[in-house]
Structure formats: structure tokens, C-alpha cells
Amino acid sequence: MCVALGMLGTRKMLSIFMILAAVCLQGTLVQQPGTAERRKLFFERFRRLEEQFRRFQEVTLTRLQEIAGNYNVSYNIDAKFEQLLSKHQGLESAANESHAAMQEELSHLKALVKKLQNKSKKQDSKLGALEEALRERDHEKVAELQQERRLLANLTQEVESHREDTQAVHAGQRILQKALESLQDALKSQGSKLDELEQQLKSPVHNEVLLPNHLTATQLLNRVPQEQEPEAAGGQNPTVKKLHGKQRQRKKLLQESTRLAALSQGRGLQSRSPSGQEAPQQQEAEAERPPLPEPQALRQQEAVMDKASEEQEQSEAPRKPGTICNVDSMLFFPNASTENFATFTPGFQAGLLELSLCSWVSTSANYLGTILSYATEDNDNKLVLHGRDAAPRNSIHFVIGDPAFRELPVGRILDGKWHHICVIWSSIQGRYWFYVDRRLASMGSKFQKGYEIPPKGSLVLGQEQDTMGGGFEPSESFVGYLAGLAIWDRALSPGEVSGIAIGRGLPRGTIFTLANVSALHGAMQKVNCTCLEHCL
């Protein structure tokens, strides 16, 4: 405003000055006559001066306007600087926040990258372990195929021997038929002799024995065994004794011949095939085979009959149930919950180069959950018998020092009955064995050779640890019963495994049993039972 007022004042003063100058010059020119030409020159100069003044005035106004504009700009520049400063501070804080967020995201991404790298390493190692396991399975399958071929060869040999035996049986049957015919002839002759004896008894020569008129000698002999015979000598007629002995011999021969005929016919029926195609071949073989001598055929037939009777007695004899009285106690895991688990405190006190774990197991689920897991701060899978409710459900992972593991078959355990399992591992050659009900179900080598399971970790029953002492998942929980669980720091022998399964005492060197469980969590129950039959 001050600049504008100054500009207006300056313009007024200049216009007044020009008017005064013009008046003074005009008066001067009027007072001096004869100066017309000078007037013209003066007015021309005056016009020029006026034009220059106008130009100067315009330039001055322009400059003054610029100065006024610059003054206004300089007057508002502080506020603008403050606004710019506040904006700069806002941008700086936003940049800091974005930088912090980016740093956090970068750290999170780094952690994810590390996890992915670890997972990829685990997957690579698992793939390597799977490839090795597949190679071992291929070798085992080749060995099994070779063994099956040997068994088939043995079976074919046994079938051939059975065919020869059946041929011998048929030959013996023919011989027996001949023997039966001869026996029948002998019986007929014995009958005729008995008739003669009866006639002799009826004669007056043998009047010492008084017989009723309506009884024959044969009927009398049938009545003799029913009467009580005196043991003293001379209490019975010698002729009656002789007749009684012959009658008993006759009955015994009849019974023996009947039994031999029945057994021979049964053997003949068993030796025939269902389709009836072997009978003509056997008849041809019998026709070509020379008949055996009678005593040898009878001996063979008696041996076959004795063997059949022994097999029948063994099959019919009831098996006595065994009593397993070395379990001490049982743990019950009622459902698939992360709250159901048992802990051993403390864990392993020393490093393990060998390990044996045995237990009775019963589960009604269609999978076998995690029985045991041992975790440390460095690795949450130092020792795991890991199972979960996911395919394949007929196997579990035996993990030592994650990610190395082996698959163990457990399909035969998933029937709700008691089964005895033993897992054994030795780092000397990296060998492992898995027994189910005293039978070797799986084995292998080069599994963590030279590895040592470290001490001072977290030992848990019934759950798989993703972190030390936690990180459980319901799908990996064990559901069912564990009885007589025990852990050794050495490799048990097959005889010791069998002894545990049949109820003998536990072998020496146990480092953990169910008596060492320090705490039960969730809805678990512990039952004290000396014998397995008394646990449920």
C-alpha cells in the first residue's frame, strides 16, 4: 500500500512540475518577441521530453509494480517457508514410517526365505532318504522274490513228494483191501471153528459146562465180559476162556479193519483234486508203479495214519492263553486332543549312540498317532515315532535327527487289539530293526550312521513337538492305550524282544519306563496293572 501511495504521489508531483515548467517557458517566450522559430523548436523539444517522460513514467510504474509484487512475495514467504517446513517434516515422518515398515517386511521376508530354505533342505534330504528307502525296498523286494521263488521250488518239490505219498497211499489201500479180504476169510474160518466148538460143547464130552438150552456159545461169550470174573485160578472153565479170547480177538480184528478202511478211504478222498483231473493220472501211475511188498505197505500206511492222528490231536488241542505280567502300568489317551500327553522330566541325561523302545499298543483309530517325540532347542525332531491322520495311514515315520527318517509298516496294528512293538537303532552301522509281535517287520542300514542323540531335551508321549515342549497338532495325537513302555540305551537282541513279548522280565539297562512319567496332561488316565490281561 505504501508503495502504491508513493507511486501516486510521484505521478502527481511530476505532472505539476511539467505544468509549471510549461507555464514558465511560455511566459518567457511571450516576453521575448521574434522568437517564433525558437518556440517551434521548444515545443518539439517539449513534446520529445513529454514522450520521454511518459515512457519513463511507464517504465517507472512497471518497476514499481514489480517492486510491489516482490514486496508482497517477501511478506508471505515466511508463512510459505513454515508450510514447506511442516510439509517436509510430514514427508520425513512418512518416509521414516515407510522405511520402518519396509525394514520389517524385509526382515519378515528374510525369515520366510530362511524357512523356505530350511524346508527345501528338509525336502531334499527327505527325497534323498525316500530314494534310499526305495532302493532298499527294491533290494528287499528282489530278495523277497528270490525267497518266494525258492519257496515255490520247495513247494513244487513238496507237491511232488505228496503225489508220491498219495500214490503210495493208493497202493497201500489196494494192499489193505487184499488184507481185508484175507481177514474176512480168516473170520469166516474162525466162525466155522466156533461152530465146531459149539457142537463140541453141546456134546456129552463137555458136560462140565452147563449151558441153557436157549443160549449159543457166541451169546455166552457176549455175556462173559459183562460178568465179573474171579481172579483166582480155576474159577472158570479153560474152554470158555479160550472161546472168550478168540471172540475178543475177532472183535479187535473187526474194529482194526474197519478203522483202517475208513482212514484209507479218507486219505484217498483228500488226495483227489476238486476237479477230479488227478484221478486218471494217479490211476495210471498206480498201474505203472510196481506193487510194494505187504509188510512195507502196511508199515507205510500205519506211519501215515499215526501222523494224521497226531496232526488231528494237535489241531484239536486248545491253546492255553499266555499271561503277560511285565507291563507294570498302562496309559490311556481318550481322544485326538493336543491337551492329552505325558512328559518325562528330565529327558535323556546323556547322549545316545544306541536305542531300544518297546511297548504294548492298542488303538481303535484307523491310524497310529505319534507315540513319542524328543526335541531340543536346536532341532524339534531329534527322535520321533511320528504318525498322523493322513495318507498313508498304514505306516509311521521313525525320525532321528530331522530330516532323516525311515517308514515303518503298522497296518497290522490297526485292529483294536494288543500288539507288541519294538524299535531298535544303532549308530555303529546305522542299522535299525522294527518288531511287531516278535516278528521282524522292517529293517535297514545306513540310517544316521555315527549320529548321537543329544541329551537335555524334552521327552513327550502322545504328541509331536514342533517347538520344544509344544507346537502340538490334533491330527498327530495318539489315541488308544500304551502299556509296559520301556526305553533302553542299547540295542536289544531278538531273544530279548521275544522274551518281553511272551511275558518274561524286562532286560537290564532300562533308562525310562512308565513309572518315570513325571506328569499327565489333559484327560489322560494311568492304570496300575501288573499283567496285560488285567489292564482293560
Coordinates of N, CA, C and O in Angstrom, one line a residue, residues 33-204:
P33 N 9.9 38.9 -28.0 CA 9.3 38.9 -29.3 C 10.3 38.4 -30.3 O 11.5 38.6 -30.2
G34 N 9.8 37.9 -31.5 CA 10.7 37.5 -32.6 C 11.3 36.2 -32.4 O 12.4 35.9 -33.0
T35 N 10.7 35.5 -31.7 CA 11.3 34.2 -31.4 C 10.3 33.0 -31.8 O 10.1 32.1 -31.0
A36 N 9.7 33.1 -32.9 CA 8.8 32.0 -33.4 C 9.4 30.7 -33.7 O 8.9 29.7 -33.3
E37 N 10.5 30.9 -34.3 CA 11.2 29.6 -34.6 C 11.7 28.9 -33.3 O 11.7 27.7 -33.2
R38 N 12.1 29.8 -32.4 CA 12.5 29.1 -31.1 C 11.4 28.4 -30.4 O 11.5 27.4 -29.8
R39 N 10.2 29.0 -30.6 CA 9.0 28.3 -30.0 C 8.8 27.0 -30.6 O 8.5 26.0 -29.9
K40 N 8.9 26.9 -31.9 CA 8.7 25.6 -32.5 C 9.7 24.6 -32.0 O 9.3 23.5 -31.7
L41 N 10.9 25.1 -32.0 CA 11.9 24.1 -31.5 C 11.7 23.7 -30.1 O 11.8 22.6 -29.7
F42 N 11.2 24.7 -29.3 CA 11.0 24.4 -27.9 C 9.8 23.5 -27.7 O 9.9 22.5 -26.9
F43 N 8.7 23.7 -28.5 CA 7.6 22.8 -28.4 C 8.0 21.4 -28.9 O 7.5 20.4 -28.3
E44 N 8.8 21.3 -29.9 CA 9.2 20.0 -30.4 C 10.0 19.3 -29.3 O 9.8 18.1 -29.0
R45 N 10.9 20.1 -28.7 CA 11.7 19.5 -27.6 C 10.8 19.1 -26.4 O 11.0 18.1 -25.8
F46 N 9.8 20.0 -26.2 CA 8.9 19.8 -25.1 C 8.1 18.5 -25.3 O 7.9 17.7 -24.4
R47 N 7.7 18.3 -26.6 CA 6.9 17.0 -26.9 C 7.8 15.8 -26.7 O 7.4 14.8 -26.2
R48 N 9.1 16.0 -27.2 CA 10.0 14.9 -27.0 C 10.2 14.6 -25.5 O 10.2 13.4 -25.1
L49 N 10.4 15.7 -24.8 CA 10.5 15.5 -23.3 C 9.3 14.8 -22.7 O 9.4 14.0 -21.8
E50 N 8.1 15.3 -23.2 CA 6.9 14.7 -22.7 C 6.8 13.2 -23.0 O 6.4 12.4 -22.2
E51 N 7.2 12.9 -24.3 CA 7.1 11.4 -24.6 C 8.1 10.6 -23.8 O 7.8 9.5 -23.3
Q52 N 9.3 11.3 -23.6 CA 10.3 10.6 -22.8 C 9.8 10.4 -21.4 O 10.0 9.4 -20.7
F53 N 9.1 11.5 -20.9 CA 8.6 11.4 -19.5 C 7.5 10.3 -19.4 O 7.4 9.6 -18.4
R54 N 6.7 10.3 -20.5 CA 5.6 9.2 -20.5 C 6.3 7.8 -20.4 O 5.9 6.9 -19.7
R55 N 7.3 7.7 -21.3 CA 8.0 6.4 -21.3 C 8.6 6.1 -19.9 O 8.5 5.0 -19.4
F56 N 9.3 7.2 -19.4 CA 9.9 7.0 -18.1 C 8.9 6.7 -17.1 O 9.1 5.8 -16.2
Q57 N 7.7 7.4 -17.2 CA 6.6 7.1 -16.3 C 6.1 5.6 -16.4 O 5.9 5.0 -15.4
E58 N 6.0 5.2 -17.6 CA 5.5 3.8 -17.8 C 6.6 2.8 -17.2 O 6.2 1.8 -16.5
V59 N 7.8 3.1 -17.6 CA 8.9 2.2 -17.0 C 8.9 2.2 -15.5 O 9.1 1.2 -14.9
T60 N 8.8 3.5 -15.0 CA 8.8 3.6 -13.5 C 7.6 2.8 -12.9 O 7.8 2.1 -11.9
L61 N 6.4 3.0 -13.5 CA 5.3 2.2 -13.0 C 5.5 0.7 -13.0 O 5.1 0.0 -12.1
T62 N 6.1 0.3 -14.2 CA 6.3 -1.1 -14.3 C 7.3 -1.6 -13.2 O 7.1 -2.7 -12.5
R63 N 8.3 -0.8 -13.0 CA 9.3 -1.2 -12.0 C 8.7 -1.1 -10.6 O 9.0 -2.0 -9.8
L64 N 7.9 -0.1 -10.4 CA 7.3 0.0 -9.1 C 6.3 -1.2 -8.8 O 6.2 -1.7 -7.7
Q65 N 5.6 -1.6 -9.9 CA 4.7 -2.7 -9.7 C 5.5 -4.0 -9.4 O 5.1 -4.8 -8.6
E66 N 6.6 -4.2 -10.1 CA 7.4 -5.3 -9.8 C 8.0 -5.3 -8.4 O 8.0 -6.3 -7.7
I67 N 8.4 -4.1 -8.0 CA 8.8 -4.0 -6.6 C 7.7 -4.3 -5.6 O 7.9 -5.0 -4.6
A68 N 6.5 -3.8 -5.9 CA 5.4 -4.1 -5.0 C 5.1 -5.6 -5.0 O 4.8 -6.2 -3.9
G69 N 5.1 -6.2 -6.2 CA 4.9 -7.7 -6.2 C 6.0 -8.4 -5.4 O 5.7 -9.3 -4.7
N70 N 7.2 -8.0 -5.6 CA 8.3 -8.6 -4.9 C 8.2 -8.4 -3.4 O 8.4 -9.3 -2.6
Y71 N 7.7 -7.2 -3.0 CA 7.4 -6.9 -1.6 C 6.4 -7.9 -1.0 O 6.5 -8.4 0.1
N72 N 5.3 -8.0 -1.8 CA 4.2 -8.9 -1.3 C 4.7 -10.4 -1.2 O 4.4 -11.1 -0.2
V73 N 5.6 -10.8 -2.2 CA 6.1 -12.1 -2.1 C 7.0 -12.3 -0.9 O 7.0 -13.3 -0.2
S74 N 7.9 -11.3 -0.6 CA 8.8 -11.4 0.5 C 8.0 -11.3 1.8 O 8.4 -11.9 2.8
Y75 N 6.8 -10.6 1.8 CA 6.0 -10.5 3.0 C 5.4 -11.9 3.4 O 5.2 -12.3 4.5
N76 N 5.0 -12.7 2.3 CA 4.3 -14.0 2.5 C 5.3 -15.2 2.5 O 4.9 -16.4 2.7
I77 N 6.5 -14.9 2.3 CA 7.5 -16.1 2.2 C 7.7 -16.8 3.5 O 8.0 -18.0 3.5
D78 N 7.6 -16.1 4.6 CA 7.8 -16.8 5.9 C 6.7 -17.9 6.2 O 7.0 -19.0 6.6
A79 N 5.5 -17.4 5.9 CA 4.4 -18.4 6.0 C 4.6 -19.6 5.1 O 4.4 -20.8 5.4
K80 N 5.0 -19.3 3.8 CA 5.3 -20.3 2.9 C 6.4 -21.3 3.4 O 6.3 -22.5 3.2
F81 N 7.4 -20.6 3.9 CA 8.5 -21.4 4.5 C 8.1 -22.3 5.6 O 8.5 -23.5 5.7
E82 N 7.2 -21.8 6.5 CA 6.7 -22.6 7.5 C 5.8 -23.8 7.0 O 5.9 -24.9 7.5
Q83 N 5.0 -23.5 6.0 CA 4.2 -24.5 5.4 C 5.1 -25.6 4.8 O 4.9 -26.8 4.9
L84 N 6.1 -25.1 4.0 CA 7.0 -26.1 3.4 C 7.8 -26.9 4.5 O 8.0 -28.1 4.3
L85 N 8.1 -26.2 5.6 CA 8.8 -27.0 6.6 C 7.9 -28.0 7.3 O 8.3 -29.2 7.5
S86 N 6.6 -27.7 7.5 CA 5.7 -28.7 8.1 C 5.5 -29.8 7.1 O 5.4 -31.0 7.5
K87 N 5.3 -29.4 5.8 CA 5.2 -30.5 4.8 C 6.4 -31.4 4.7 O 6.3 -32.6 4.6
H88 N 7.6 -30.7 4.8 CA 8.8 -31.5 4.8 C 8.9 -32.5 6.0 O 9.3 -33.6 5.9
Q89 N 8.5 -32.0 7.2 CA 8.5 -32.8 8.4 C 7.5 -34.0 8.2 O 7.8 -35.1 8.6
G90 N 6.3 -33.7 7.6 CA 5.3 -34.7 7.4 C 5.9 -35.8 6.4 O 5.7 -37.0 6.7
L91 N 6.5 -35.3 5.3 CA 7.1 -36.2 4.4 C 8.2 -37.0 5.0 O 8.3 -38.2 4.8
E92 N 9.0 -36.4 5.9 CA 10.1 -37.1 6.5 C 9.6 -38.2 7.5 O 10.1 -39.3 7.5
S93 N 8.5 -37.8 8.2 CA 7.9 -38.8 9.1 C 7.3 -40.0 8.4 O 7.5 -41.2 8.7
A94 N 6.6 -39.6 7.2 CA 6.0 -40.7 6.4 C 7.1 -41.5 5.8 O 7.0 -42.8 5.7
A95 N 8.2 -40.9 5.4 CA 9.3 -41.7 4.8 C 9.9 -42.6 5.9 O 10.3 -43.7 5.6
N96 N 10.1 -42.1 7.1 CA 10.6 -42.9 8.2 C 9.7 -44.1 8.5 O 10.2 -45.2 8.7
E97 N 8.4 -43.8 8.5 CA 7.4 -44.9 8.8 C 7.5 -45.9 7.7 O 7.5 -47.1 7.9
S98 N 7.5 -45.4 6.4 CA 7.6 -46.4 5.3 C 8.9 -47.2 5.3 O 8.9 -48.4 5.0
H99 N 10.0 -46.5 5.7 CA 11.3 -47.2 5.8 C 11.2 -48.3 6.9 O 11.7 -49.4 6.7
A100 N 10.6 -47.9 8.1 CA 10.5 -48.9 9.1 C 9.6 -50.1 8.7 O 9.9 -51.3 9.0
A101 N 8.5 -49.8 8.0 CA 7.6 -50.8 7.5 C 8.4 -51.7 6.5 O 8.3 -53.0 6.5
M102 N 9.1 -51.1 5.6 CA 9.9 -51.8 4.7 C 11.0 -52.7 5.3 O 11.2 -53.8 4.9
Q103 N 11.6 -52.1 6.4 CA 12.6 -52.9 7.1 C 11.9 -54.2 7.8 O 12.5 -55.3 7.7
E104 N 10.7 -53.9 8.4 CA 10.0 -55.0 9.0 C 9.6 -56.1 8.0 O 9.8 -57.3 8.2
E105 N 9.1 -55.6 6.8 CA 8.7 -56.5 5.8 C 10.0 -57.3 5.2 O 9.9 -58.5 4.9
L106 N 11.1 -56.6 5.1 CA 12.3 -57.2 4.7 C 12.8 -58.3 5.7 O 13.2 -59.4 5.3
S107 N 12.7 -58.0 7.0 CA 13.1 -59.0 8.0 C 12.1 -60.2 7.9 O 12.6 -61.3 8.0
H108 N 10.8 -59.9 7.7 CA 9.8 -61.0 7.6 C 10.1 -61.8 6.4 O 10.1 -63.1 6.4
L109 N 10.4 -61.1 5.3 CA 10.8 -61.9 4.1 C 12.0 -62.7 4.2 O 12.1 -63.8 3.7
K110 N 13.0 -62.1 5.0 CA 14.3 -62.9 5.2 C 13.9 -64.1 6.0 O 14.5 -65.2 5.7
A111 N 13.1 -63.9 7.0 CA 12.7 -65.1 7.9 C 12.0 -66.2 7.0 O 12.3 -67.4 7.1
L112 N 11.1 -65.7 6.1 CA 10.4 -66.6 5.3 C 11.3 -67.3 4.3 O 11.2 -68.5 4.0
V113 N 12.3 -66.5 3.8 CA 13.3 -67.1 2.9 C 14.1 -68.2 3.6 O 14.4 -69.3 3.1
K114 N 14.5 -67.9 4.9 CA 15.2 -68.9 5.7 C 14.4 -70.1 5.9 O 14.9 -71.3 5.8
K115 N 13.1 -69.9 6.3 CA 12.2 -71.1 6.5 C 12.1 -71.9 5.2 O 12.1 -73.1 5.2
L116 N 11.9 -71.2 4.1 CA 11.8 -71.9 2.8 C 13.1 -72.6 2.5 O 13.0 -73.8 1.9
Q117 N 14.2 -72.0 2.7 CA 15.5 -72.7 2.5 C 15.6 -73.9 3.4 O 16.0 -75.0 2.9
N118 N 15.2 -73.8 4.7 CA 15.3 -74.9 5.6 C 14.3 -76.0 5.1 O 14.6 -77.2 5.1
K119 N 13.1 -75.6 4.7 CA 12.1 -76.6 4.2 C 12.6 -77.3 3.0 O 12.4 -78.5 2.8
S120 N 13.2 -76.4 2.1 CA 13.7 -77.0 0.8 C 14.8 -78.0 1.1 O 14.9 -79.1 0.5
K121 N 15.7 -77.7 2.1 CA 16.7 -78.6 2.5 C 16.1 -79.9 3.1 O 16.6 -81.0 2.8
K122 N 15.1 -79.7 4.0 CA 14.4 -80.9 4.5 C 13.8 -81.7 3.5 O 13.9 -82.9 3.5
Q123 N 13.1 -81.0 2.5 CA 12.5 -81.8 1.4 C 13.6 -82.5 0.6 O 13.4 -83.7 0.2
D124 N 14.7 -81.8 0.3 CA 15.8 -82.5 -0.4 C 16.3 -83.7 0.3 O 16.5 -84.8 -0.2
S125 N 16.5 -83.5 1.6 CA 17.0 -84.7 2.4 C 16.0 -85.8 2.5 O 16.3 -87.0 2.5
K126 N 14.7 -85.3 2.7 CA 13.6 -86.4 2.7 C 13.6 -87.1 1.4 O 13.4 -88.3 1.3
L127 N 13.7 -86.4 0.3 CA 13.7 -87.0 -1.0 C 14.9 -88.0 -1.2 O 14.7 -89.1 -1.7
G128 N 16.0 -87.5 -0.7 CA 17.2 -88.4 -0.7 C 16.9 -89.7 0.2 O 17.2 -90.8 -0.2
A129 N 16.4 -89.4 1.4 CA 16.0 -90.6 2.2 C 15.0 -91.5 1.6 O 15.1 -92.7 1.7
L130 N 14.0 -90.9 0.9 CA 13.0 -91.7 0.2 C 13.6 -92.5 -0.9 O 13.3 -93.7 -1.1
E131 N 14.5 -91.9 -1.6 CA 15.2 -92.6 -2.7 C 16.0 -93.8 -2.2 O 16.0 -94.9 -2.7
E132 N 16.7 -93.5 -1.0 CA 17.5 -94.6 -0.4 C 16.6 -95.7 0.1 O 16.8 -96.9 -0.1
A133 N 15.4 -95.2 0.7 CA 14.5 -96.2 1.2 C 13.9 -97.0 0.1 O 13.7 -98.2 0.2
L134 N 13.6 -96.3 -1.1 CA 13.1 -97.1 -2.2 C 14.1 -98.0 -2.8 O 13.7 -99.2 -3.2
R135 N 15.4 -97.6 -2.8 CA 16.4 -98.6 -3.2 C 16.5 -99.8 -2.3 O 16.6 -100.9 -2.8
E136 N 16.4 -99.5 -1.0 CA 16.4 -100.6 0.0 C 15.2 -101.5 -0.2 O 15.3 -102.7 -0.1
R137 N 14.1 -100.9 -0.4 CA 12.9 -101.7 -0.7 C 13.0 -102.5 -1.9 O 12.5 -103.6 -2.0
D138 N 13.6 -101.9 -3.0 CA 13.8 -102.7 -4.2 C 14.7 -103.9 -3.9 O 14.4 -105.0 -4.4
H139 N 15.8 -103.6 -3.1 CA 16.6 -104.8 -2.8 C 15.9 -105.8 -2.0 O 16.0 -107.0 -2.2
E140 N 15.1 -105.3 -1.0 CA 14.3 -106.2 -0.2 C 13.3 -107.0 -1.0 O 13.1 -108.2 -0.8
K141 N 12.6 -106.3 -2.0 CA 11.7 -106.9 -2.8 C 12.4 -108.0 -3.7 O 11.8 -109.1 -3.9
V142 N 13.6 -107.6 -4.2 CA 14.3 -108.6 -5.0 C 14.6 -109.8 -4.2 O 14.5 -111.0 -4.6
A143 N 15.1 -109.6 -2.9 CA 15.4 -110.7 -2.0 C 14.1 -111.5 -1.7 O 14.1 -112.7 -1.7
E144 N 13.0 -110.8 -1.5 CA 11.7 -111.5 -1.2 C 11.3 -112.3 -2.4 O 10.8 -113.4 -2.3
L145 N 11.5 -111.7 -3.6 CA 11.1 -112.5 -4.8 C 12.0 -113.7 -5.0 O 11.5 -114.8 -5.3
Q146 N 13.3 -113.6 -4.7 CA 14.2 -114.8 -4.7 C 13.7 -115.8 -3.7 O 13.7 -117.0 -4.0
Q147 N 13.4 -115.3 -2.5 CA 13.0 -116.2 -1.5 C 11.6 -116.9 -1.9 O 11.5 -118.1 -1.6
E148 N 10.7 -116.1 -2.5 CA 9.5 -116.7 -2.9 C 9.7 -117.8 -4.0 O 9.0 -118.8 -4.0
R149 N 10.7 -117.5 -4.9 CA 11.0 -118.5 -5.9 C 11.5 -119.7 -5.3 O 11.2 -120.9 -5.7
R150 N 12.4 -119.5 -4.3 CA 12.9 -120.7 -3.6 C 11.8 -121.5 -2.9 O 11.7 -122.7 -2.9
L151 N 10.9 -120.7 -2.3 CA 9.7 -121.3 -1.6 C 8.8 -122.1 -2.6 O 8.3 -123.2 -2.3
L152 N 8.7 -121.5 -3.8 CA 7.9 -122.1 -4.8 C 8.5 -123.4 -5.3 O 7.9 -124.4 -5.5
A153 N 9.9 -123.3 -5.4 CA 10.6 -124.6 -5.8 C 10.4 -125.6 -4.7 O 10.2 -126.8 -5.0
N154 N 10.5 -125.2 -3.4 CA 10.3 -126.2 -2.4 C 8.9 -126.7 -2.4 O 8.7 -127.9 -2.1
L155 N 7.9 -125.8 -2.6 CA 6.6 -126.2 -2.7 C 6.3 -127.3 -3.8 O 5.6 -128.2 -3.6
T156 N 6.9 -127.0 -4.9 CA 6.7 -127.9 -6.0 C 7.3 -129.3 -5.7 O 6.8 -130.3 -5.9
Q157 N 8.5 -129.2 -5.0 CA 9.1 -130.5 -4.5 C 8.2 -131.2 -3.5 O 8.0 -132.4 -3.6
E158 N 7.6 -130.4 -2.6 CA 6.7 -131.0 -1.6 C 5.5 -131.5 -2.3 O 4.9 -132.6 -1.9
V159 N 5.0 -130.8 -3.3 CA 3.8 -131.3 -4.1 C 4.1 -132.7 -4.7 O 3.3 -133.6 -4.7
E160 N 5.3 -132.7 -5.3 CA 5.7 -134.0 -6.0 C 5.8 -135.1 -4.9 O 5.4 -136.2 -5.2
S161 N 6.4 -134.7 -3.8 CA 6.5 -135.8 -2.7 C 5.1 -136.2 -2.2 O 4.9 -137.4 -1.9
H162 N 4.2 -135.2 -2.1 CA 2.8 -135.5 -1.7 C 2.2 -136.4 -2.8 O 1.4 -137.3 -2.4
R163 N 2.4 -136.1 -4.0 CA 1.9 -137.0 -5.1 C 2.4 -138.4 -4.9 O 1.6 -139.4 -5.0
E164 N 3.7 -138.5 -4.7 CA 4.3 -139.9 -4.4 C 3.6 -140.5 -3.2 O 3.4 -141.7 -3.2
D165 N 3.4 -139.7 -2.2 CA 2.8 -140.2 -1.0 C 1.4 -140.7 -1.3 O 1.0 -141.8 -0.8
T166 N 0.6 -139.9 -2.0 CA -0.7 -140.3 -2.4 C -0.7 -141.6 -3.2 O -1.6 -142.5 -3.0
Q167 N 0.2 -141.7 -4.1 CA 0.3 -142.9 -4.9 C 0.6 -144.1 -4.0 O 0.1 -145.2 -4.1
A168 N 1.5 -143.9 -3.0 CA 1.8 -144.9 -2.1 C 0.6 -145.3 -1.2 O 0.4 -146.4 -0.9
V169 N -0.2 -144.2 -0.9 CA -1.4 -144.5 -0.1 C -2.4 -145.3 -0.9 O -3.0 -146.2 -0.4
H170 N -2.5 -145.0 -2.2 CA -3.4 -145.8 -3.0 C -2.9 -147.2 -3.1 O -3.7 -148.2 -3.1
A171 N -1.6 -147.4 -3.3 CA -1.1 -148.7 -3.3 C -1.4 -149.5 -2.0 O -1.8 -150.6 -2.0
G172 N -1.1 -148.7 -0.9 CA -1.4 -149.3 0.4 C -2.9 -149.6 0.5 O -3.2 -150.6 1.2
Q173 N -3.7 -148.8 0.0 CA -5.2 -149.1 0.0 C -5.5 -150.4 -0.6 O -6.3 -151.2 -0.1
R174 N -4.9 -150.6 -1.8 CA -5.2 -151.8 -2.5 C -4.7 -153.0 -1.7 O -5.4 -154.1 -1.6
I175 N -3.5 -152.8 -1.1 CA -3.0 -153.9 -0.3 C -3.9 -154.1 0.9 O -4.1 -155.3 1.4
L176 N -4.4 -153.0 1.5 CA -5.3 -153.2 2.7 C -6.6 -153.9 2.3 O -7.1 -154.7 3.0
Q177 N -7.1 -153.5 1.1 CA -8.2 -154.3 0.6 C -8.0 -155.7 0.5 O -8.8 -156.6 0.9
K178 N -6.8 -156.1 0.0 CA -6.5 -157.5 -0.1 C -6.4 -158.1 1.3 O -6.8 -159.2 1.6
A179 N -5.7 -157.3 2.3 CA -5.6 -157.7 3.6 C -7.0 -157.9 4.3 O -7.2 -158.9 5.0
L180 N -7.9 -157.0 4.0 CA -9.3 -157.1 4.5 C -9.9 -158.3 4.0 O -10.7 -159.0 4.7
E181 N -9.8 -158.6 2.7 CA -10.3 -159.8 2.2 C -9.8 -161.1 2.9 O -10.5 -162.0 3.2
S182 N -8.5 -161.0 3.1 CA -7.9 -162.2 3.8 C -8.4 -162.3 5.2 O -8.6 -163.3 5.8
L183 N -8.6 -161.1 5.9 CA -9.1 -161.1 7.2 C -10.5 -161.6 7.2 O -10.9 -162.3 8.2
Q184 N -11.3 -161.2 6.2 CA -12.7 -161.7 6.2 C -12.7 -163.3 6.0 O -13.5 -164.0 6.6
D185 N -11.8 -163.8 5.2 CA -11.7 -165.2 5.0 C -11.3 -165.9 6.3 O -11.8 -166.9 6.7
A186 N -10.3 -165.2 7.1 CA -9.9 -165.7 8.4 C -11.1 -165.7 9.3 O -11.2 -166.6 10.1
L187 N -11.9 -164.6 9.3 CA -13.0 -164.5 10.2 C -14.0 -165.6 9.9 O -14.7 -166.2 10.8
K188 N -14.2 -165.9 8.6 CA -15.1 -167.0 8.2 C -14.6 -168.3 8.7 O -15.4 -169.1 9.3
S189 N -13.3 -168.5 8.6 CA -12.7 -169.7 9.1 C -12.9 -169.8 10.7 O -13.2 -170.8 11.2
Q190 N -12.7 -168.6 11.3 CA -12.9 -168.6 12.8 C -14.3 -168.9 13.1 O -14.6 -169.6 14.1
G191 N -15.2 -168.4 12.3 CA -16.7 -168.6 12.6 C -17.0 -170.1 12.5 O -17.7 -170.7 13.3
S192 N -16.4 -170.7 11.4 CA -16.6 -172.2 11.3 C -16.0 -172.9 12.5 O -16.6 -173.9 13.0
K193 N -14.8 -172.5 12.9 CA -14.2 -173.2 14.1 C -15.1 -173.0 15.3 O -15.2 -173.9 16.1
L194 N -15.7 -171.8 15.5 CA -16.5 -171.5 16.6 C -17.8 -172.4 16.6 O -18.2 -172.9 17.6
D195 N -18.3 -172.6 15.4 CA -19.4 -173.5 15.2 C -19.1 -174.9 15.7 O -19.8 -175.6 16.4
E196 N -17.9 -175.3 15.2 CA -17.4 -176.7 15.6 C -17.3 -176.8 17.1 O -17.6 -177.8 17.8
L197 N -16.7 -175.7 17.7 CA -16.6 -175.7 19.2 C -17.9 -175.7 19.9 O -18.1 -176.4 20.9
E198 N -18.9 -175.0 19.3 CA -20.2 -175.1 19.9 C -20.8 -176.5 19.9 O -21.5 -176.9 20.8
Q199 N -20.6 -177.1 18.7 CA -21.0 -178.5 18.6 C -20.4 -179.4 19.6 O -21.0 -180.3 20.3
Q200 N -19.0 -179.1 19.8 CA -18.3 -179.9 20.8 C -18.8 -179.6 22.2 O -18.9 -180.5 23.1
L201 N -19.2 -178.4 22.5 CA -19.7 -178.0 23.8 C -21.0 -178.7 24.1 O -21.4 -179.0 25.2
K202 N -21.8 -178.8 23.0 CA -23.1 -179.5 23.2 C -23.0 -181.0 23.4 O -23.9 -181.6 23.8
S203 N -21.9 -181.5 23.0 CA -21.7 -183.0 23.1 C -21.5 -183.4 24.6 O -21.2 -182.5 25.4
P204 N -21.8 -184.7 25.0 CA -21.7 -185.1 26.4 C -20.3 -185.1 26.9 O -20.0 -185.1 28.1

